[in-house]
Coordinates of C-alpha atoms in Angstrom, one line a residue:
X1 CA 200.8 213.4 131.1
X2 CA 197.5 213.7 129.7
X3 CA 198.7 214.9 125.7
X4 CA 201.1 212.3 126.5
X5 CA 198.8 210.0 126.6
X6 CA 196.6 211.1 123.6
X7 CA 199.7 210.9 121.1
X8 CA 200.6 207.5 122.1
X9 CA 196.7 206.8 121.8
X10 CA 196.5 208.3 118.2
X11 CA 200.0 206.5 117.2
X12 CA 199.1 203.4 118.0
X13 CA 195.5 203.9 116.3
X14 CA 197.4 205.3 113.5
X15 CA 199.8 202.4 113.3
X16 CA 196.6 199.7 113.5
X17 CA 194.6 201.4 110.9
X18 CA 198.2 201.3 108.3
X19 CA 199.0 197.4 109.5
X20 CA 195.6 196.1 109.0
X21 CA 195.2 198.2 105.5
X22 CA 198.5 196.7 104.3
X23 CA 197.0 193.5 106.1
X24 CA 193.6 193.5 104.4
X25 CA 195.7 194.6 100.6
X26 CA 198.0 191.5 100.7
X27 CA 197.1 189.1 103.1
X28 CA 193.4 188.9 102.7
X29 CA 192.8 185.8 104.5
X30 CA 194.1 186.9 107.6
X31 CA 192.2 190.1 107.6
X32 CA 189.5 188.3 107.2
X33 CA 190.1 185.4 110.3
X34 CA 191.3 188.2 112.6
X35 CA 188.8 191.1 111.9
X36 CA 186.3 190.3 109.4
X37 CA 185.0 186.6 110.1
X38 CA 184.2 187.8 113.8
X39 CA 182.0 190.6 112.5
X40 CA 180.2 189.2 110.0
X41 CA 179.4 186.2 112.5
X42 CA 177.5 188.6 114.7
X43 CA 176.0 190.3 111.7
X44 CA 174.2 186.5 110.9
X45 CA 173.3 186.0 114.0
X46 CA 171.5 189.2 115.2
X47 CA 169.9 189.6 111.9
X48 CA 168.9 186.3 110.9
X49 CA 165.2 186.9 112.5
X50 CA 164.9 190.0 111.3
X51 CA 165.6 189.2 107.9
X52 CA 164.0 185.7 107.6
X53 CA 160.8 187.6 109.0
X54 CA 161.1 190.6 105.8
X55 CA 161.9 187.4 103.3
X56 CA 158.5 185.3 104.4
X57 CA 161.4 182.9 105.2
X58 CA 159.9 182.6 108.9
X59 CA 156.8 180.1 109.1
X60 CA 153.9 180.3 111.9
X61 CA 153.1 177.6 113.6
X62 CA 149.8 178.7 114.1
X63 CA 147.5 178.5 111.2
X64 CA 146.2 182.2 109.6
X65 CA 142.5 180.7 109.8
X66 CA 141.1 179.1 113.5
X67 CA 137.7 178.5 114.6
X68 CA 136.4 180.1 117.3
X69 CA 132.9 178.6 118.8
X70 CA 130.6 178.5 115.7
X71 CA 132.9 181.7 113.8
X72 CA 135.8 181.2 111.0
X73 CA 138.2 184.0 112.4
X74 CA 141.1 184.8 109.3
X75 CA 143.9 187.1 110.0
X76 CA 147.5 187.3 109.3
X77 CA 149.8 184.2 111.1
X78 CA 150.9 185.6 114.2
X79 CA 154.1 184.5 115.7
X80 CA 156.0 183.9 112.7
X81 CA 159.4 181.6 113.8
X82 CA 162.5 181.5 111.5
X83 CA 164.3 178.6 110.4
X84 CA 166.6 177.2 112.7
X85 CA 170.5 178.4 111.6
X86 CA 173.8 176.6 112.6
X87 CA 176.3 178.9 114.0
X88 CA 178.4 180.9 111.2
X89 CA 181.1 178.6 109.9
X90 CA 184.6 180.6 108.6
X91 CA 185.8 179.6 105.0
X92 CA 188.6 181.2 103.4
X93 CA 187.2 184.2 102.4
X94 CA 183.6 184.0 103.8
X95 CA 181.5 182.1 106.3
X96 CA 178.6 179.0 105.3
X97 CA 175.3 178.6 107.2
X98 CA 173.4 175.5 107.1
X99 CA 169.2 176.1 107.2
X100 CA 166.9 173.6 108.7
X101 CA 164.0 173.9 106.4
X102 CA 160.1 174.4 107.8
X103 CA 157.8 172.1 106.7
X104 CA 156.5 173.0 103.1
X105 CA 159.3 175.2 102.2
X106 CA 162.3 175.1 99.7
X107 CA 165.3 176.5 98.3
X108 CA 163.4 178.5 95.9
X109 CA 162.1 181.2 98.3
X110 CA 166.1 181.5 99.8
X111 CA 167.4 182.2 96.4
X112 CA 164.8 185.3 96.2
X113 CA 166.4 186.6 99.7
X114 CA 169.8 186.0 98.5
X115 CA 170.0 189.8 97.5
X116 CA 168.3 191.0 100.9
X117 CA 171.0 188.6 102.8
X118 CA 173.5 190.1 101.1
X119 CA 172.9 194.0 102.3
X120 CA 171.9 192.3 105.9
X121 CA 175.3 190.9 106.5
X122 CA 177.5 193.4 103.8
X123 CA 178.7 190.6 102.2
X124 CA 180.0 190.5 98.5
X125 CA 178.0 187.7 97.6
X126 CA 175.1 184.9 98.7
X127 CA 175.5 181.5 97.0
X128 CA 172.4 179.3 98.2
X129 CA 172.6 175.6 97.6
X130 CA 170.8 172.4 99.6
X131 CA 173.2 169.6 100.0
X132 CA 170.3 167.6 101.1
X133 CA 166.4 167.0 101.5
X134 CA 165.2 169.7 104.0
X135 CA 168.8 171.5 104.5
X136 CA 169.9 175.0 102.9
X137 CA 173.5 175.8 102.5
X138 CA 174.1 179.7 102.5
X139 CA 177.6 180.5 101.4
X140 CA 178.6 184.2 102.0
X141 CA 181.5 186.0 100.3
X142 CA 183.2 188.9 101.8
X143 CA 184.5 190.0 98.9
X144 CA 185.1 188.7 95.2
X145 CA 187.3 185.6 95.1
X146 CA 187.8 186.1 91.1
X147 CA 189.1 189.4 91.2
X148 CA 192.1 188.4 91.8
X149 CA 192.3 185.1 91.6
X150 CA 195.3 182.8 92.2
X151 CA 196.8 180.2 89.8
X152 CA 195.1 177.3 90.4
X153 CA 197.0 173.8 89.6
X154 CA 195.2 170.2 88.4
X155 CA 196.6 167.2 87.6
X156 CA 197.9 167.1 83.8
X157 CA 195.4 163.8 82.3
X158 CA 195.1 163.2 78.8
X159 CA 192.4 165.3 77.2
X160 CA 192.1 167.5 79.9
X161 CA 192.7 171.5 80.5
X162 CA 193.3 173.7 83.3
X163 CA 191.4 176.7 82.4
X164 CA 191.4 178.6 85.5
X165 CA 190.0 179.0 89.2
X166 CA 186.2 178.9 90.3
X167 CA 185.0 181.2 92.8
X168 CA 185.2 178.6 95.0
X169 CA 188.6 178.5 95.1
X170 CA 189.4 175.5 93.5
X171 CA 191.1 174.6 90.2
X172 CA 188.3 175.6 86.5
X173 CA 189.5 172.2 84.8
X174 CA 187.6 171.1 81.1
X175 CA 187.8 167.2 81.4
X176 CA 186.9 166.2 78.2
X177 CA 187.0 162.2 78.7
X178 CA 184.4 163.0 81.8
X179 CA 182.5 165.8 80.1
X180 CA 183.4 165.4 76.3
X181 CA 181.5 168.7 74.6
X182 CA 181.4 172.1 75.6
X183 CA 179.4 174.6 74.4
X184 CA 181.0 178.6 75.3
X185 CA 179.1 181.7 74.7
X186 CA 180.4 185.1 75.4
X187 CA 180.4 188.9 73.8
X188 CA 183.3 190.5 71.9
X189 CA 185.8 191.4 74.6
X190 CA 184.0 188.8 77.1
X191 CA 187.1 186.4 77.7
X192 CA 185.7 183.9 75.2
X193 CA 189.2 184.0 72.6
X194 CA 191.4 184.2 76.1
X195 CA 189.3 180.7 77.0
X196 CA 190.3 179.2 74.0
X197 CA 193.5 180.3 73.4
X198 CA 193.8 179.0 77.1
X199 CA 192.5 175.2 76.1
X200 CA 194.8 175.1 72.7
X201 CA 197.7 176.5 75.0
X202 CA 196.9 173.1 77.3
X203 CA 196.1 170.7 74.3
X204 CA 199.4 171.5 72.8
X205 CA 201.4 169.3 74.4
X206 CA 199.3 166.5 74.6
X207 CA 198.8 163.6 71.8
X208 CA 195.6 165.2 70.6
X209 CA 194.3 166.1 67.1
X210 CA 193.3 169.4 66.9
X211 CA 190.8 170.4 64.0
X212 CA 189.9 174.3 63.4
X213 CA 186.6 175.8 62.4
X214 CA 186.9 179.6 61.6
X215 CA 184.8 180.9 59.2
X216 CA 186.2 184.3 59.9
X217 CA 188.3 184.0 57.7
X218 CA 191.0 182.0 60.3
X219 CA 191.5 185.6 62.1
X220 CA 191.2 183.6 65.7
X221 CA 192.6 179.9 65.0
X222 CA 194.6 180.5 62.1
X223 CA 197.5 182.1 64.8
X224 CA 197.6 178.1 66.0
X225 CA 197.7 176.7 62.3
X226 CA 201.1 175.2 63.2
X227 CA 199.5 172.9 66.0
X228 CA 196.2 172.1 63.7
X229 CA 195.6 169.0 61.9
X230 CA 193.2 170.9 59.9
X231 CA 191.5 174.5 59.8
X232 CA 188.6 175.3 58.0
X233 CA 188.3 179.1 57.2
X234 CA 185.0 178.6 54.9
X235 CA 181.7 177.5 55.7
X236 CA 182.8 174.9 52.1
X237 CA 185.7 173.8 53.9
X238 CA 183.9 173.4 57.0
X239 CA 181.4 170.4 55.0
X240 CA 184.3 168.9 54.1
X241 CA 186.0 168.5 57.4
X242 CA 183.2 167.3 59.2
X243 CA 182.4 165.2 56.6
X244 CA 185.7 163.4 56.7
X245 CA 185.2 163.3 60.5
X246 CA 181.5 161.7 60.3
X247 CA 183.9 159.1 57.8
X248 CA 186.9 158.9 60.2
X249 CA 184.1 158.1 62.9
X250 CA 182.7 155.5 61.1
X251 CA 185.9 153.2 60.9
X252 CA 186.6 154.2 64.6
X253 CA 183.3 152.2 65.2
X254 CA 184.1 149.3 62.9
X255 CA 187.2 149.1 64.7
X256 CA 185.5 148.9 67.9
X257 CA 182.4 146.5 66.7
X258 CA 185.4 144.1 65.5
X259 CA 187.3 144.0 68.5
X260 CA 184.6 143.6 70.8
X261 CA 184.2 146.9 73.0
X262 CA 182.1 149.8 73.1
X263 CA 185.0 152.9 73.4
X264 CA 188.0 153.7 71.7
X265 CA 189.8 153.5 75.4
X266 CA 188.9 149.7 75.7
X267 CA 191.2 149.2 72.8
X268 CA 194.9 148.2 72.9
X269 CA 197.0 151.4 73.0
X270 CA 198.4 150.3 69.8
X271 CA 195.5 150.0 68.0
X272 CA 193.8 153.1 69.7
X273 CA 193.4 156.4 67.2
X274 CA 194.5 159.2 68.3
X275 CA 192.0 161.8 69.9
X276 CA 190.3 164.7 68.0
X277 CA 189.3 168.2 69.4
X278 CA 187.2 170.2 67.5
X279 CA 187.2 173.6 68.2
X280 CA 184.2 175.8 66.2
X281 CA 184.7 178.8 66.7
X282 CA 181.8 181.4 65.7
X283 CA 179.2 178.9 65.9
X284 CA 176.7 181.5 63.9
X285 CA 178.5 181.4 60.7
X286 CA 177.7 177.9 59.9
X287 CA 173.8 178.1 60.4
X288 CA 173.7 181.7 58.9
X289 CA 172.2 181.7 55.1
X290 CA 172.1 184.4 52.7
X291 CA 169.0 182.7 51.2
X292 CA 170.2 181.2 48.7
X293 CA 170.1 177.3 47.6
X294 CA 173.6 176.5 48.0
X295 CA 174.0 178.4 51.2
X296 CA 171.1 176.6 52.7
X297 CA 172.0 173.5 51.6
X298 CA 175.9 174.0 53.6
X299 CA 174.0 175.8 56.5
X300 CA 171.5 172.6 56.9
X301 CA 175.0 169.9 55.8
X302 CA 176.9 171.3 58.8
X303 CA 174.3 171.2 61.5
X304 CA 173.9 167.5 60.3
X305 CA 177.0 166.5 60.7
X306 CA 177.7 168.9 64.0
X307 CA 174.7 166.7 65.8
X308 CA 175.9 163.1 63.9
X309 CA 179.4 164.0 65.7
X310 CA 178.1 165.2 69.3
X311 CA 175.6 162.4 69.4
X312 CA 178.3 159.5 68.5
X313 CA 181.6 161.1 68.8
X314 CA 182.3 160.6 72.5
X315 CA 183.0 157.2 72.9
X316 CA 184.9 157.0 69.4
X317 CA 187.7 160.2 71.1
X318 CA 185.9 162.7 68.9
X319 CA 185.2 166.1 71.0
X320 CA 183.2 169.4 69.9
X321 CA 184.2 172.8 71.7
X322 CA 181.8 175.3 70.3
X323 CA 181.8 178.9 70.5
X324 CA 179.9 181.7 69.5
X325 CA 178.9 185.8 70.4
X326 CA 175.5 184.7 69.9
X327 CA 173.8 181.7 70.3
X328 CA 169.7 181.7 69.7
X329 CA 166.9 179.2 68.5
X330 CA 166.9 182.0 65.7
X331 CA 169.7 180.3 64.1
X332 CA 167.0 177.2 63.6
X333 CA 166.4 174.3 65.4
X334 CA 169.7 172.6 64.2
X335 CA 171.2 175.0 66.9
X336 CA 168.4 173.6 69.3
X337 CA 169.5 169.9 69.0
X338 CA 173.3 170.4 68.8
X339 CA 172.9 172.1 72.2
X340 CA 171.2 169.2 73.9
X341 CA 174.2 167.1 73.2
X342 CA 176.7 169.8 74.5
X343 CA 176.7 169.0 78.5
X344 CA 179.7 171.6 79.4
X345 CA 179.0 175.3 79.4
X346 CA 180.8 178.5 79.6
X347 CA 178.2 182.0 79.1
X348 CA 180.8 185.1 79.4
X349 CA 179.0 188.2 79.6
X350 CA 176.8 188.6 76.2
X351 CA 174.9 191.1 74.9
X352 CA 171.5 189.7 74.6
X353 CA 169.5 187.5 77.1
X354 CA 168.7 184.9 75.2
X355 CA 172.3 183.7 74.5
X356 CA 172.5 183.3 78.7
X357 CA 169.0 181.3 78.3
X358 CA 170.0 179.4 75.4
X359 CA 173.3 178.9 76.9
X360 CA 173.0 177.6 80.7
X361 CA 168.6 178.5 80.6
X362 CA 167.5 174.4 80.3
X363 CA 170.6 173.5 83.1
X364 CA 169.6 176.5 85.8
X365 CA 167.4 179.1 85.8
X366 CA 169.7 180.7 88.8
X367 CA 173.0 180.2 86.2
X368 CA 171.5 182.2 83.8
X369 CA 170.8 185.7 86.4
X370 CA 174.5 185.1 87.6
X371 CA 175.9 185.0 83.9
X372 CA 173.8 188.5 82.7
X373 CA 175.3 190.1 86.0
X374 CA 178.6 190.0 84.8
X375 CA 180.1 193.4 83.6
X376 CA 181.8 194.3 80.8
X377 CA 185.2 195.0 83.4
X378 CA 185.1 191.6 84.7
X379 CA 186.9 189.9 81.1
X380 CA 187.4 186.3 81.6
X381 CA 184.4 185.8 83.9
X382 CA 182.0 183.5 82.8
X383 CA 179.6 180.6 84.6
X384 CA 180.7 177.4 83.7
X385 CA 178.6 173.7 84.9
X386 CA 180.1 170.9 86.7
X387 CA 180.1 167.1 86.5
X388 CA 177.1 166.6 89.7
X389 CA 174.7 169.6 87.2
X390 CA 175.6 172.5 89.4
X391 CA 177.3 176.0 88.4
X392 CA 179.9 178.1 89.3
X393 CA 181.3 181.3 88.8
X394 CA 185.0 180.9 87.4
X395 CA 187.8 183.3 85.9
X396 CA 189.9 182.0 83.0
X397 CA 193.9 182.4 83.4
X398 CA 195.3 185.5 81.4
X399 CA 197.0 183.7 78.4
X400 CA 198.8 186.6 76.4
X401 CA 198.1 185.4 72.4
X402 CA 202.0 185.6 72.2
X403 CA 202.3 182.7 74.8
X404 CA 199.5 180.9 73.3
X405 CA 201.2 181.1 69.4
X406 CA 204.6 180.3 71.0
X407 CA 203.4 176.8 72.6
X408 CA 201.4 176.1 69.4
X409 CA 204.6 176.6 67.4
X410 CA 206.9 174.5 69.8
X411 CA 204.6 171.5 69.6
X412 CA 203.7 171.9 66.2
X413 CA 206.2 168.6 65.6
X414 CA 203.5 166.3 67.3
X415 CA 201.2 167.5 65.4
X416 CA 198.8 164.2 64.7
X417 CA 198.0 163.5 60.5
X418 CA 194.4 163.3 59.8
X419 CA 194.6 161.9 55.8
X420 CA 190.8 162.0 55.5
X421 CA 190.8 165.6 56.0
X422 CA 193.7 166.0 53.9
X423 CA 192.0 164.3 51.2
X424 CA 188.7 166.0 51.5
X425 CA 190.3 169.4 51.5
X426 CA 192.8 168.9 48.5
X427 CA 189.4 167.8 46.3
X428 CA 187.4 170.8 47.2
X429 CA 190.5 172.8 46.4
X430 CA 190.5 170.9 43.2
X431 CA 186.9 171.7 42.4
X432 CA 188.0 175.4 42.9
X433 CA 190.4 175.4 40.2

C-alpha cells in the first residue's frame, strides 16, 4: 500500500508542478492571485521591520540625547519603531502598500530602500510614490509588465496617438492637444525610429499636416514622403521650412486676433487651419557647425525658429516632436531653451548620461536612474512623463517599417497642402540652380 501511496503522491506533485508552470507561462495573473499574491503578502509583512530598521526608515521616539540629573548622556536612539504599513493590497501583477509617514520624514529616504525592498520581498520592481502629504505609496511588481506587454487600446481623438502600454498597465497615448511638444531621446537600436514610425502610423489617418526634418539625408522620414506635406533632408531646407512655418504661424494669429479668440480651436471649423506635426528627427544635425560662417549662421537660424515655434505654436495647431541619439547642453544653449518648451518626454536607453539628464534630469531626478537602467535587450522601452508631472516606464507597440510605409501610402490622398512651404522650397531650389 505504502509505494502505492508514494506514486500517487509524486503524480499528483508532478501533475501540480506541470499545471501551475503552464499556469504561471500563459495565465500569469492567475498564478499570481492563486500562488504568488499570498506569498509575497507574508513576505511584506514579516519583513517590513526588519527592513525599515536596515533602511533608517524606523524612527525612535525617544530622543538619541536625554538628561540625566546634571549629565548630557548621547547614545544611539534605542527602540527604533517603523512606519505604520496597511495590509498588502493585490494588483494585477503585484501588491501596493500604503506608508504612514513619521514625523520629519519623506519620500526621499523610501526611494533609497526601494532596491533593499526589492530583494526583501523578491519582487521585480519597487515603484515609490506619495499620493498625499504624510502617506507613501509602495507599488511592487512580481515580475515585468513590459515584457510582454498586451495591446493596449485608447480612444481615436484628433491629434492624438496610441503609442503603446505603460508599466502600469494602461494605454502610452501622445495627446498632443493636452501635451502639444515632445521631446524623445534614445540610442541607435533603442526603439526611438519604432516610436516614430509608430506616431506617423497613428497620424496618418487623421486630418493632420505632417512636416519632415531629416537631415540624414531622409533615410528615416523619407519612407513616409507620400503622407508628408513637406520633408526637409538638408539643414538649408530645414531654414526654409521653418521659416515658412514661423510665416504660416503668423497669419494663424492674425486670424485669431480678428476673430476674437485666443486658439485656433475657438474658431469656426470652417475657418480653422488644418493641424501641423513636426517631426525633427536627429535633433543634433541642426545645431552641429563645421565652423564655418554660413554653417553657424543655419545652426543659430534653426534654433530660432525651433524655440519661436514651441514657444507660440501651441495654441495656433502647430506641434514639435523632436528626436535625437544625443541630446546635450554641448550643442549650445539654443538646445537648452528649446527643451524648456518641450513638456512631453520619451529617454530610450542612450549611451551617455547626460542625454537621460538633459532629457527627463529638470522633471525627475528618479526618471532619469530608471531611464539609464534600461538595457540594450529591452528595445522599445523608454520613460515617458505624464499630464499630473509624474513618470512611467512604458513599451512602444512593434510597428514593422512595412506596416508603417503601407499606411503612409494609403493615406497619402489626404495629404494636407502647405503652399508656404511649397513656395519656400521651390526658391531655395531655384537659388541652387
Amino acid at each position: 500500500m505504502g509505494p502505492i501511496l508514494l506514486a500517487f503522491g509524486l503524480a499528483v506533485l508532478a501533475w501540480v508542478l506541470v499545471v501551475g508552470d503552464l499556469v504561471r507561462r500563459y495565465r500569469p495573473a492567475w498564478h499570481w492571485y492563486v500562488a504568488g499574491y499570498p506569498v509575497a503578502a507574508c513576505r511584506v509583512v514579516f519583513t517590513w521591520r526588519r527592513v525599515a530598521l536596515l533602511n533608517d526608515l524606523s524612527v525612535s521616539r525617544l530622543p538619541a540625547r536625554t538628561l540625566i540629573g546634571h549629565l548630557l548622556v548621547k547614545g544611539d536612539p534605542v527602540r527604533p519603531v517603523p512606519p505604520r504599513i496597511s495590509f498588502p493590497r493585490v494588483t494585477g501583477l503585484g501588491l501596493s502598500v500604503s506608508v504612514r509617514l513619521h514625523a520629519g520624514q519623506t519620500p526621499a529616504t523610501y526611494m533609497k530602500a526601494a532596491d533593499a525592498l526589492v530583494h526583501a520581498w523578491k519582487v521585480h520592481a519597487v515603484r515609490v510614490t506619495s499620493p498625499e502629504r504624510g502617506l507613501v505609496q509602495l507599488t511592487a511588481m512580481a515580475s515585468d509588465p513590459l515584457e510582454r506587454p498586451g495591446l493596449a487600446t485608447a480612444p481615436a481623438d484628433l491629434l492624438s496617438a496610441l503609442i503603446g502600454a505603460l508599466e502600469t498597465g494602461g494605454a502610452w497615448v501622445m495627446n498632443l492637444r493636452l501635451v502639444p511638444h515632445w521631446l524623445i531621446a534614445g540610442a541607435t537600436r533603442s526603439g526611438k525610429s519604432t516610436l516614430l514610425a509608430r506616431l506617423i502610423t497613428q497620424l496618418a489617418p487623421q486630418p493632420v499636416a505632417l512636416v519632415g526634418i531629416d537631415c540624414k539625408g531622409g533615410m528615416e522620414l523619407g519612407l513616409f514622403a507620400g503622407r508628408l506635406s513637406a520633408l526637409a533632408t538638408c539643414r538649408r531646407e530645414a531654414v526654409a521650412v521653418l521659416s515658412a512655418l514661423v510665416v504660416d504661424m503668423q497669419d494663424r494669429m492674425s486670424a485669431c486676433r480678428s476673430a476674437g479668440v485666443r486658439s485656433i480651436w475657438e474658431l469656426p471649423e470652417k475657418l480653422r487651419p488644418v493641424p501641423v506635426v513636426v517631426l525633427v528627427d536627429e535633433i543634433a544635425e541642426l545645431y552641429l557647425s563645421d565652423g564655418t560662417r554660413e554653417s553657424k549662421a543655419e545652426a543659430e537660424q534653426c534654433s530660432t525658429l525651433l524655440l519661436r515655434l514651441a514657444q507660440l505654436g501651441a495654441a495656433l495647431g502647430i506641434h514639435l516632436v523632436v528626436a535625437g541619439q544625443r541630446v546635450g547642453s554641448d550643442l549650445g544653449p539654443g538646445v537648452t531653451a528649446l527643451r524648456a518648451q518641450l513638456g512631453g518626454r520619451v529617454c530610450h536607453r542612450v549611451n551617455d548620461p547626460g542625454t537621460a539628464e538633459m532629457t527627463l534630469g529638470d522633471l525627475n531626478k528618479d526618471a532619469v536612474a530608471v531611464a539609464q537602467a534600461i538595457t540594450a535587450e529591452e528595445r522599445g522601452v523608454a520613460v515617458c512623463t505624464g499630464l499630473d508631472g509624474g513618470w512611467s516606464r512604458a513599451r512602444s507597440h512593434l510597428t514593422p517599417t512595412e506596416e508603417a510605409v503601407s499606411t503612409a501610402r494609403k493615406h497619402a490622398a489626404i495629404t494636407p497642402e502647405l503652399p508656404a512651404i511649397g513656395r519656400a522650397l521651390a526658391a531655395l531650389e531655384g537659388e541652387s540652380k
